[in-house]
mmCIF file of C-alpha atoms in Angstrom:
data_model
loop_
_atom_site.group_PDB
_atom_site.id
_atom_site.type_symbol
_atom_site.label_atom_id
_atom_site.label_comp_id
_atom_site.label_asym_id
_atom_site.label_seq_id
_atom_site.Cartn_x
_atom_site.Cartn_y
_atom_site.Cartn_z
ATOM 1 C CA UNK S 1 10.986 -4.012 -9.952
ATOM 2 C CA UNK S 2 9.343 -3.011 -6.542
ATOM 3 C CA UNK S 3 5.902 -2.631 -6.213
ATOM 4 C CA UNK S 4 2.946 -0.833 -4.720
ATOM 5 C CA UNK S 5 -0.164 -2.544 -3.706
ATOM 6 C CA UNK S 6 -3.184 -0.992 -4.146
ATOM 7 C CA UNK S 7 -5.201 -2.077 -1.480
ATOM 8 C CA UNK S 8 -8.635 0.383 -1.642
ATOM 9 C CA UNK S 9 -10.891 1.264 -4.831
ATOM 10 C CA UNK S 10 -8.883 4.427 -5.844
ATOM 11 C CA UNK S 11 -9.135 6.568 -8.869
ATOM 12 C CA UNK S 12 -6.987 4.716 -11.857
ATOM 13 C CA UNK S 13 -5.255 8.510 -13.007
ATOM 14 C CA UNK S 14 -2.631 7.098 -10.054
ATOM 15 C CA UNK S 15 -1.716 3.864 -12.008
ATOM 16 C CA UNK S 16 0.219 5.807 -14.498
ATOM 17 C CA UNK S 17 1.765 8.444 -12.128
ATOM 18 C CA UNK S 18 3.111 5.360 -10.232
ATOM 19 C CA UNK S 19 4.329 3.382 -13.424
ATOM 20 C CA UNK S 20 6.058 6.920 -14.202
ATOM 21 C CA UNK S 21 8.194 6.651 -10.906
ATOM 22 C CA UNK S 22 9.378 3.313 -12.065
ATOM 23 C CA UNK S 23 6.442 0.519 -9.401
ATOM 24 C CA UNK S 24 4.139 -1.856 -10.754
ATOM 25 C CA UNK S 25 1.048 -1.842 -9.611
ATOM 26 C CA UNK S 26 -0.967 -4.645 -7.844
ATOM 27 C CA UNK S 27 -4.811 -3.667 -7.918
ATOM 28 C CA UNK S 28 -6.155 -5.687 -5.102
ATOM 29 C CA UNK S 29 -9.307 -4.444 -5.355
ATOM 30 C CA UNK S 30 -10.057 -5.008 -9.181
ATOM 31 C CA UNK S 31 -8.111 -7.834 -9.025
ATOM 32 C CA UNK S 32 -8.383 -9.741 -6.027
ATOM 33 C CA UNK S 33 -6.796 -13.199 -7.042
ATOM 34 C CA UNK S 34 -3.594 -11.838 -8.295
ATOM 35 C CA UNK S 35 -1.007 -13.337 -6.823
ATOM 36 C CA UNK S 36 1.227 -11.471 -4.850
ATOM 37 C CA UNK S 37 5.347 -11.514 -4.808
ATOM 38 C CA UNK S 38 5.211 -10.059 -0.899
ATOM 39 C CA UNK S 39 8.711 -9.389 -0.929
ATOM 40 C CA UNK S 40 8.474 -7.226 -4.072
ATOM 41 C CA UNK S 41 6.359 -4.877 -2.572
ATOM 42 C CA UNK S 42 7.276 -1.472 -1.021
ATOM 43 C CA UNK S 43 4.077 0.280 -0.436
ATOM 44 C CA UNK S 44 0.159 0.214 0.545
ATOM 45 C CA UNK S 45 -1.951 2.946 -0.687
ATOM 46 C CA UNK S 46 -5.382 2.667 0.988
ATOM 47 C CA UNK S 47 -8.824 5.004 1.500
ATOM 48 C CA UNK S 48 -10.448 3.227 4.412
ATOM 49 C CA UNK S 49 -8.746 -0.549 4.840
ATOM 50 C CA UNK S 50 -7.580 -1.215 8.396
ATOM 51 C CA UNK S 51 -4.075 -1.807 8.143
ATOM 52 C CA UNK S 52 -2.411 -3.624 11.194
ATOM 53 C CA UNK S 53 0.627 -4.868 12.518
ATOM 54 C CA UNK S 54 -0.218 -8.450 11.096
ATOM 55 C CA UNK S 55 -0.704 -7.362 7.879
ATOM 56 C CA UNK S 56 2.508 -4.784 7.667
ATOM 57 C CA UNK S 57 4.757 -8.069 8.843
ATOM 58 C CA UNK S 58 3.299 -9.746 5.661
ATOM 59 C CA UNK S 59 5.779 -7.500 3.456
ATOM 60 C CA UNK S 60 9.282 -7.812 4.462
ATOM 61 C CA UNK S 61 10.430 -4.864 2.301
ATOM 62 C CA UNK S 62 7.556 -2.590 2.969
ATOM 63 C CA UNK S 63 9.065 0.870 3.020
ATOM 64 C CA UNK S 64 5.798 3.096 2.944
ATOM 65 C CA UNK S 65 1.421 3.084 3.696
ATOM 66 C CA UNK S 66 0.194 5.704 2.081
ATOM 67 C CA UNK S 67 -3.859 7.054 2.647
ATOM 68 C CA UNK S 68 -5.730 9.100 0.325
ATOM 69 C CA UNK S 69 -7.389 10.991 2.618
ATOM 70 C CA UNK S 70 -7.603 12.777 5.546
ATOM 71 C CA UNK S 71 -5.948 11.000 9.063
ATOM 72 C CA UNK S 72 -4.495 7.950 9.984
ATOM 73 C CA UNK S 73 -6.513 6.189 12.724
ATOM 74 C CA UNK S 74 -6.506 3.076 10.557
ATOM 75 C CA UNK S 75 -3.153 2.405 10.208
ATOM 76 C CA UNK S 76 -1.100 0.998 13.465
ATOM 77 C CA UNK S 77 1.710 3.276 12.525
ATOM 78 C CA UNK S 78 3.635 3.025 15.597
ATOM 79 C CA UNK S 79 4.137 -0.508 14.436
ATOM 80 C CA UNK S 80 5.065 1.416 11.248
ATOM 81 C CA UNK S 81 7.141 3.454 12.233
ATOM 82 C CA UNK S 82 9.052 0.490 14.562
ATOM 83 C CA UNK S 83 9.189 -1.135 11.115
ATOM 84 C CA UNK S 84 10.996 1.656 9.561
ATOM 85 C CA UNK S 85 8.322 2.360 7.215
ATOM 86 C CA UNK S 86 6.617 5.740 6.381
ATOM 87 C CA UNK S 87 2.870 6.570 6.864
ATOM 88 C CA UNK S 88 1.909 9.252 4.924
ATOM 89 C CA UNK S 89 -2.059 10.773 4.279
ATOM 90 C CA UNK S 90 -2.983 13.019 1.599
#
């Protein structure tokens, strides 16, 4: 089953959205020793986390980084992008 990695403290009403569209969730943040299958995982949601080229080329299958809120100055989404995956702010 693919999952999303929650990588920022974010409001929990999006844990059962997400479980609706058929992810499990990895809560880094309230859970930071959970191990991690990285090639399970199809998306990052953050807030403020830097995400970088090192750290998108940890997950193989990542098809998606996803902020809640506004911009995307801390995401290197050209590497993104190169990568084939979608960066997307809300």
């Amino acid at each position: 089953m693919p999952s999303i990695i929650i990588y920022d403290f974010l409001h929990e009403y999006i844990h059962p959205e997400l479980r609706a569209m058929g992810f499990t969730i990895q809560d880094l943040p309230a859970n930071p020793s959970t191990p991690i299958d990285v090639n399970d995982v199809q998306g990052l949601i953050i807030r403020s986390k830097r995400i970088s080229s090192a750290l998108i080329d940890t997950f193989p299958n990542i098809k998606f980084i996803a902020r809640a809120g506004s911009g995307t100055e801390n995401i290197d989404v050209a590497y993104a992008k190169q990568k084939n995956s979608a960066v997307i702010n809300s």
